[in-house]
Amino acid sequence: MSSIRASVHGQWSSRWIFILAATGSAVGLGNIWRFPYLTGENGGGAFVLVYLFCVVMMGIPIMMAEILLGRRGRKSPVNTMHTLAAEEGLNSNWYLLGWLGVVAGFIILSYYSVIAGWTIAFIFKTGMGDFIGSNADQTTAIFSELISNPVILLFWHTIFMFLTIYVVSRGVKSGLEQAVKFLMPALFILLLIMVAYAMSTEKFFDGLSYLFIPDFDSLVDKNLFSDLFLPALGQAFFSLSIGMGAIMIYGSYLSKESSITFNCFVIALADTSVAILAGVAIFPIVFTYGLEPSGGPGLIFISLPIAFGQMPFGTFFGSLFFILLMFAAWTSSISLLEPAVSWLVENRNMTRIKAAYMAGFIAWFLGLLTVLSFNHWAFEFTFAGTIKENGLFDIFDILTSNIMLPLGGVLIVIFTSWLMSRSSTIDELGVGDNNIYKIWYFIARYIAPLGVIIIFLNTMGFFKLFSLNN
Ligand code: PHE
């Protein structure tokens, strides 16, 4: 029955388009902006190691579960959960899981768009040669000047949100294919060029060992769960776009013949390689030019421009880099808006255009809080042993990636592996891959939910993790 159900929003034209679109959703600011700065805030190698562990043991199995639900339900996440709960004879309140995702999507998009706005501003700054010959103090000053000006931040935030709304209003499939087919590989190549530059810097090996060799001494007085596992888990969910319905809705456009397992491995591999490459490109520059790895959200905007200011054709490569980063952010942001828009189209009978503008406006409006977090409303607090300087922005970021996404993910995997009938999940995953199905089933039932729950429980004194600095 469910195998012949079709999505009212259409289907991907081929299995590769799904992989491209899902990779487009996964690869974005999370890999190039968030991963390096969190690695720096959390001390390097140990964080990277735990991050990789979370991707493999929790990220991939939960991604498989989420795509499976999407493909079976073939609707917006809210309605997919509603339909599947009914089909499996379960409590109808499971649709609330869809709403958790919609709300998380709004909050993430609200700040994501502001940061994506920085990348647009940097296209022009690098393109106009602002960084030629600059040292760390100069790039720091240029960045601080940008974020201290709420009007400029608002301007670029508005432009980026408009771009997001525009694509979503036309249906995510048109346009996405070209963007991901050419721009993602281009971004990858440019990252390789950055890595080549990083190799020429004095502290290349310091950067590498910071990234890959865990410094266990630095962990001695840390709470491993709250200070290391929780942010790494959050980063795995954020980076893979899981736990909030984005990948679920993309799965709902996936044809029945495509192997979910294979797709997930390709997506996770692409996503992780981009993050690691970004780290390899950035940390040698950070050390060579005496920057603080724990510099926070400005890390790539301060470190990479030094490289662009020094390397041959740096103005060209620099603006190209920020253009491609903007596109990578764009293909992610549309997936943040899509769960809400597909629901408005299904349940409120709206046209796609109207739904996209309405939902986009809400996220844009919420984004004003992030715009102000970097200047007028900035305040400092400590979270899990790390000083956070940008008040509401940091709170939104922590709330979504460290709490809402893992919570959504755990509920998704519990629903799929404990509550749905085995025949339904075998129908989606198991065809031809009996052993892979068994491994997935075991990890999905025990390891993934327990992993997240153990991390959560050990962080239970959650509010104690926050303390106001003044
Ligand atoms: N994965 C995206 C990134 O790394 C962000 C994202 C999170 C997109 C959650 C959709 C859902 O940039």
XYZ file of C-alpha atoms and ligand atoms in Angstrom:
482
model
C 0.000 0.000 0.000
C 2.553 2.527 1.080
C 4.828 1.507 -1.752
C 2.507 3.048 -4.307
C 1.801 6.183 -2.310
C 3.168 9.244 -4.081
C 4.052 12.635 -2.667
C 1.833 15.520 -3.734
C 4.968 17.608 -3.982
C 6.495 15.380 -6.668
C 9.505 13.054 -6.800
C 13.230 13.346 -7.457
C 13.970 12.675 -11.109
C 16.660 10.133 -10.225
C 18.332 8.572 -7.187
C 21.391 10.752 -7.722
C 19.298 13.857 -7.401
C 18.260 12.703 -3.961
C 21.876 12.141 -2.956
C 22.795 15.540 -4.336
C 19.922 17.301 -2.627
C 20.501 15.613 0.703
C 24.224 16.322 0.455
C 23.322 19.904 -0.389
C 21.279 20.022 2.785
C 23.999 18.433 4.885
C 26.995 20.364 3.566
C 26.784 23.977 4.564
C 27.835 26.412 7.234
C 27.760 23.499 9.664
C 30.840 21.986 8.053
C 32.882 25.038 7.214
C 31.862 27.559 9.846
C 30.475 25.623 12.811
C 32.661 22.513 12.847
C 36.012 24.374 13.003
C 34.891 26.840 15.638
C 33.370 24.181 17.879
C 36.497 22.073 17.469
C 38.508 25.091 18.580
C 36.236 25.812 21.535
C 36.346 22.213 22.671
C 40.055 21.607 22.494
C 40.693 19.897 19.142
C 41.431 16.208 18.574
C 39.295 14.707 21.327
C 36.286 16.616 20.053
C 36.914 15.448 16.482
C 37.222 11.844 17.624
C 33.987 11.945 19.608
C 32.306 13.736 16.708
C 33.246 10.935 14.303
C 31.997 8.377 16.799
C 28.644 10.199 17.031
C 28.316 10.365 13.237
C 28.850 6.627 12.829
C 27.016 5.252 15.858
C 24.124 7.688 16.043
C 24.093 9.938 12.988
C 23.997 7.374 10.196
C 21.458 4.958 11.767
C 19.181 7.865 12.691
C 19.498 9.313 9.210
C 18.444 5.946 7.782
C 15.442 5.873 10.109
C 14.458 9.418 9.212
C 14.628 8.836 5.442
C 12.729 5.587 5.856
C 9.894 7.399 7.626
C 9.827 10.116 4.996
C 9.673 7.709 2.104
C 6.953 5.643 3.719
C 4.832 8.593 4.762
C 5.366 10.712 1.634
C 4.121 13.907 3.281
C 5.362 16.809 5.354
C 6.992 15.558 8.590
C 3.914 16.466 10.663
C 1.570 14.532 8.396
C 4.030 11.719 7.797
C 4.189 11.050 11.537
C 0.424 11.267 11.730
C -0.112 8.824 8.869
C 2.506 6.332 9.983
C 1.321 6.346 13.590
C -2.195 5.572 12.361
C -0.970 2.872 9.970
C 1.030 1.187 12.695
C -1.785 1.500 15.239
C 0.139 3.902 17.483
C -0.795 6.949 19.514
C -1.785 9.783 17.215
C 0.256 12.328 19.186
C 3.354 11.258 17.268
C 2.575 14.062 14.870
C 3.982 16.374 17.573
C 7.402 15.035 16.642
C 6.868 16.680 13.268
C 6.151 19.959 15.015
C 9.262 19.724 17.117
C 11.147 19.635 13.835
C 9.249 22.522 12.286
C 10.009 24.724 15.300
C 13.680 23.672 15.356
C 13.861 24.466 11.642
C 12.540 27.995 12.186
C 14.993 28.704 14.970
C 17.995 27.312 13.104
C 17.061 29.101 9.894
C 16.665 32.378 11.776
C 20.321 32.483 12.760
C 21.647 30.463 9.841
C 20.489 33.192 7.506
C 22.338 35.867 9.492
C 25.615 33.924 9.327
C 25.047 33.187 5.637
C 24.680 36.947 5.306
C 28.232 37.310 6.630
C 29.455 35.100 3.805
C 27.781 37.391 1.257
C 29.374 40.429 2.877
C 32.722 38.641 2.675
C 32.317 37.934 -1.053
C 32.505 41.685 -1.567
C 35.173 42.352 1.010
C 37.565 39.767 -0.443
C 36.595 40.680 -3.995
C 37.499 44.310 -3.389
C 40.885 43.334 -2.056
C 40.213 44.427 1.533
C 42.405 41.653 2.871
C 45.472 42.008 0.671
C 48.500 41.771 2.910
C 46.465 41.850 6.127
C 47.607 40.378 9.383
C 45.464 38.824 12.080
C 44.735 42.156 13.776
C 43.467 43.657 10.568
C 41.175 40.767 9.641
C 39.883 40.719 13.222
C 39.109 44.421 12.981
C 37.291 44.019 9.647
C 35.184 41.209 11.056
C 34.374 43.064 14.278
C 33.349 46.097 12.321
C 30.932 44.023 10.263
C 29.202 42.328 13.177
C 28.997 45.502 15.214
C 26.743 47.049 12.580
C 23.187 45.694 12.897
C 21.942 47.536 9.826
C 24.431 45.817 7.538
C 23.784 42.441 9.166
C 20.078 42.956 8.697
C 20.596 43.878 5.065
C 22.494 40.686 4.163
C 20.221 38.557 6.347
C 17.243 39.891 4.400
C 18.888 39.173 1.043
C 19.791 35.626 2.051
C 16.343 34.893 3.464
C 14.845 36.151 0.258
C 17.024 33.777 -1.773
C 15.871 30.910 0.448
C 12.210 31.834 0.131
C 12.565 32.197 -3.618
C 13.841 28.660 -4.166
C 11.355 27.114 -1.748
C 8.478 28.997 -3.360
C 9.355 27.457 -6.726
C 9.674 23.940 -5.295
C 13.014 22.752 -3.997
C 13.737 20.559 -6.962
C 14.103 23.137 -9.691
C 17.456 24.804 -9.493
C 18.817 22.567 -6.791
C 20.189 20.022 -9.226
C 22.495 22.448 -11.034
C 23.538 24.134 -7.835
C 24.612 20.930 -6.212
C 26.062 19.212 -9.271
C 28.579 21.924 -10.078
C 28.955 24.120 -7.048
C 29.537 21.409 -4.449
C 32.445 19.817 -6.344
C 33.806 23.314 -6.938
C 33.672 24.037 -3.214
C 35.447 20.779 -2.554
C 38.237 21.657 -5.000
C 38.608 25.102 -3.500
C 38.943 23.562 -0.067
C 41.750 21.407 -1.468
C 43.446 24.573 -2.705
C 43.106 26.019 0.787
C 44.605 22.863 2.227
C 47.521 23.257 -0.194
C 48.007 26.789 1.082
C 47.796 25.559 4.671
C 50.584 23.074 3.864
C 52.829 25.951 2.956
C 52.368 27.648 6.322
C 54.860 27.273 9.115
C 52.519 25.551 11.538
C 50.869 23.034 9.224
C 51.783 20.117 11.441
C 50.686 21.906 14.595
C 47.315 22.367 12.944
C 47.135 18.718 11.962
C 48.087 17.409 15.359
C 45.646 19.777 17.041
C 42.904 18.327 14.856
C 43.805 14.661 14.939
C 45.719 13.947 18.128
C 43.486 14.108 21.192
C 45.088 15.981 24.034
C 43.790 13.893 26.920
C 45.489 16.071 29.522
C 43.233 18.946 28.621
C 40.248 16.781 29.522
C 41.225 16.149 33.098
C 39.009 18.667 34.763
C 36.194 18.470 32.267
C 32.895 16.655 32.500
C 33.260 14.387 29.476
C 29.555 14.122 28.843
C 28.492 17.713 29.047
C 31.694 19.337 27.845
C 32.648 16.978 25.065
C 29.981 14.479 24.073
C 27.041 16.873 24.103
C 28.534 19.480 21.743
C 29.946 16.729 19.490
C 26.575 15.000 19.355
C 24.872 18.304 18.575
C 27.363 18.978 15.808
C 26.773 15.526 14.289
C 23.016 16.166 14.153
C 23.404 19.694 12.888
C 25.886 18.775 10.222
C 23.954 15.770 8.916
C 20.681 17.769 8.925
C 18.963 15.123 11.029
C 16.419 15.206 13.841
C 14.156 17.948 12.495
C 12.461 16.570 9.410
C 14.646 18.135 6.695
C 16.014 14.818 5.545
C 12.606 13.240 6.198
C 10.916 15.528 3.708
C 13.692 14.895 1.173
C 13.161 11.189 1.757
C 9.490 11.649 0.972
C 10.435 12.520 -2.606
C 12.649 9.448 -2.947
C 11.673 6.597 -5.205
C 11.070 3.187 -3.746
C 13.890 1.519 -5.694
C 16.703 3.548 -4.207
C 18.782 2.009 -1.385
C 18.483 4.135 1.735
C 21.569 2.553 3.288
C 23.809 3.299 0.327
C 22.491 6.841 0.075
C 23.130 7.540 3.744
C 26.721 6.369 3.571
C 27.452 8.554 0.569
C 25.856 11.593 2.213
C 27.606 11.101 5.555
C 30.959 10.516 3.866
C 30.674 13.661 1.762
C 29.549 15.689 4.760
C 32.330 14.475 7.028
C 35.065 14.917 4.426
C 34.104 18.534 3.870
C 34.206 19.253 7.602
C 37.601 17.600 8.046
C 39.037 19.393 5.020
C 37.792 22.697 6.400
C 39.551 21.912 9.680
C 42.797 21.020 7.890
C 42.622 24.258 5.913
C 41.887 26.472 8.899
C 43.901 25.377 11.933
C 47.382 25.736 10.409
C 46.455 29.338 9.557
C 45.088 29.876 13.060
C 48.356 28.734 14.631
C 50.697 30.316 12.112
C 49.152 33.747 12.624
C 48.780 33.490 16.372
C 44.968 33.387 16.471
C 43.007 31.749 19.288
C 41.436 28.440 18.182
C 38.690 29.129 20.690
C 37.822 32.412 18.998
C 34.163 31.449 18.475
C 31.830 32.025 15.521
C 34.190 34.478 13.815
C 36.970 31.894 13.433
C 36.779 31.260 9.680
C 35.993 34.890 8.893
C 39.158 35.972 10.655
C 41.566 33.180 9.706
C 40.806 32.427 6.051
C 41.023 36.060 4.865
C 44.647 36.188 6.065
C 45.360 33.329 3.681
C 43.464 35.006 0.853
C 45.458 38.143 1.467
C 48.740 36.251 1.111
C 48.303 33.562 -1.500
C 48.660 34.090 -5.253
C 45.308 35.010 -6.856
C 43.948 35.324 -3.314
C 41.357 37.924 -4.260
C 39.947 35.609 -6.889
C 40.072 32.450 -4.789
C 38.768 34.286 -1.761
C 35.678 35.702 -3.371
C 35.044 32.406 -5.161
C 35.322 30.613 -1.821
C 32.721 32.822 -0.171
C 30.441 32.566 -3.214
C 30.554 28.789 -3.023
C 30.070 28.853 0.726
C 27.002 31.003 0.214
C 25.624 28.452 -2.241
C 26.350 25.637 0.184
C 24.443 27.564 2.864
C 21.623 28.194 0.407
C 21.105 24.518 -0.416
C 20.942 23.877 3.347
C 18.644 26.723 4.269
C 15.961 25.640 1.816
C 15.769 22.295 3.591
C 15.261 24.095 6.898
C 12.191 25.869 5.548
C 10.733 22.980 3.552
C 9.092 21.028 6.435
C 7.020 24.055 7.462
C 6.143 24.999 3.895
C 5.072 21.502 2.886
C 2.781 21.434 5.918
C 1.205 24.784 5.038
C 0.591 23.549 1.497
C -0.954 20.287 2.676
C -3.013 21.469 5.613
C -3.769 25.087 4.954
C -4.332 24.710 1.260
C -1.914 27.535 0.559
C -0.039 27.971 -2.657
C 3.632 27.161 -2.365
C 4.527 30.774 -2.994
C 2.356 32.118 -0.219
C 3.471 29.422 2.197
C 7.157 30.072 1.484
C 6.805 33.812 2.026
C 4.828 33.370 5.200
C 7.126 30.825 6.813
C 10.201 32.682 5.581
C 8.948 35.899 7.103
C 8.623 34.283 10.525
C 12.188 32.958 10.363
C 13.421 36.328 9.087
C 11.731 38.116 11.960
C 13.191 35.746 14.524
C 16.571 36.399 12.896
C 16.480 39.976 14.165
C 17.340 38.596 17.587
C 20.505 37.062 16.178
C 21.388 40.256 14.340
C 21.315 42.062 17.683
C 23.167 39.306 19.535
C 26.438 40.417 17.977
C 26.151 44.046 18.977
C 23.515 45.902 21.038
C 22.148 42.859 22.835
C 25.360 40.869 23.166
C 25.861 39.221 26.541
C 28.226 36.630 27.806
C 27.553 33.377 29.597
C 29.316 30.107 30.186
C 27.890 26.920 28.775
C 29.414 23.542 29.544
C 32.750 25.056 30.371
C 32.927 27.302 27.302
C 32.483 31.057 27.358
C 29.813 32.142 24.894
C 29.728 35.806 24.018
C 26.742 36.211 21.801
C 23.724 35.838 24.042
C 20.556 34.871 22.230
C 22.334 33.577 19.150
C 24.282 31.107 21.278
C 21.170 30.135 23.201
C 19.267 29.412 19.974
C 22.190 27.417 18.678
C 22.603 25.372 21.856
C 18.872 24.823 22.255
C 18.411 23.507 18.729
C 21.537 21.497 18.004
C 22.244 20.150 21.472
C 18.679 19.528 22.605
C 15.964 19.683 19.961
C 17.773 17.798 17.183
C 19.057 14.948 19.395
C 15.642 14.692 21.054
C 13.942 14.574 17.653
C 16.495 12.015 16.463
C 16.033 9.743 19.430
C 12.252 9.795 19.048
C 12.600 9.061 15.327
C 14.812 6.068 15.930
C 12.652 4.752 18.773
C 9.541 5.089 16.656
C 11.172 3.281 13.763
C 12.945 0.451 15.509
C 10.764 -0.205 18.575
C 7.261 0.795 17.563
C 6.895 0.267 13.840
C 6.374 -3.287 12.745
C 9.474 -5.073 11.543
C 7.832 -5.866 8.266
C 7.419 -2.161 7.545
C 11.054 -1.340 8.180
C 12.247 -4.413 6.301
C 10.070 -3.330 3.438
C 11.952 -0.001 3.297
C 15.487 -1.040 4.221
C 15.837 -4.739 4.074
C 15.318 -5.619 0.466
C 18.322 -7.611 -0.612
C 20.449 -6.422 2.306
C 19.596 -8.790 5.060
C 22.795 -8.386 7.030
C 22.904 -4.656 6.750
C 19.336 -4.573 7.950
C 20.244 -6.617 11.015
C 23.145 -4.361 11.899
C 20.989 -1.291 11.456
C 18.208 -2.826 13.528
C 20.533 -3.556 16.417
C 22.196 -0.145 16.416
C 18.889 1.643 15.916
C 17.226 -0.197 18.785
C 19.994 -0.120 21.345
C 23.121 1.845 20.604
C 21.775 5.026 19.024
C 18.957 5.776 21.490
C 20.997 4.706 24.506
C 23.940 6.781 23.351
C 21.844 9.923 23.131
C 19.936 9.172 26.335
C 23.118 8.510 28.310
C 24.606 11.780 27.103
C 21.390 13.591 27.994
C 21.062 12.045 31.441
C 24.645 12.811 32.294
C 24.023 16.385 31.338
C 20.798 16.526 33.325
C 21.977 19.274 35.579
C 21.460 21.123 32.326
C 20.645 24.486 33.769
C 23.703 24.242 35.918
C 25.709 24.217 32.728
C 24.765 27.824 32.178
C 26.190 30.575 34.254
C 25.974 34.266 33.611
C 29.274 36.082 33.294
C 29.556 39.682 34.254
N 23.405 20.561 7.865
C 23.384 21.960 7.595
C 24.803 22.480 7.680
O 25.672 21.761 8.102
C 22.463 22.710 8.518
C 21.126 22.072 8.699
C 20.741 21.591 9.936
C 20.260 21.914 7.603
C 19.513 20.956 10.114
C 19.035 21.296 7.780
C 18.680 20.807 9.018
O 25.072 23.592 7.352
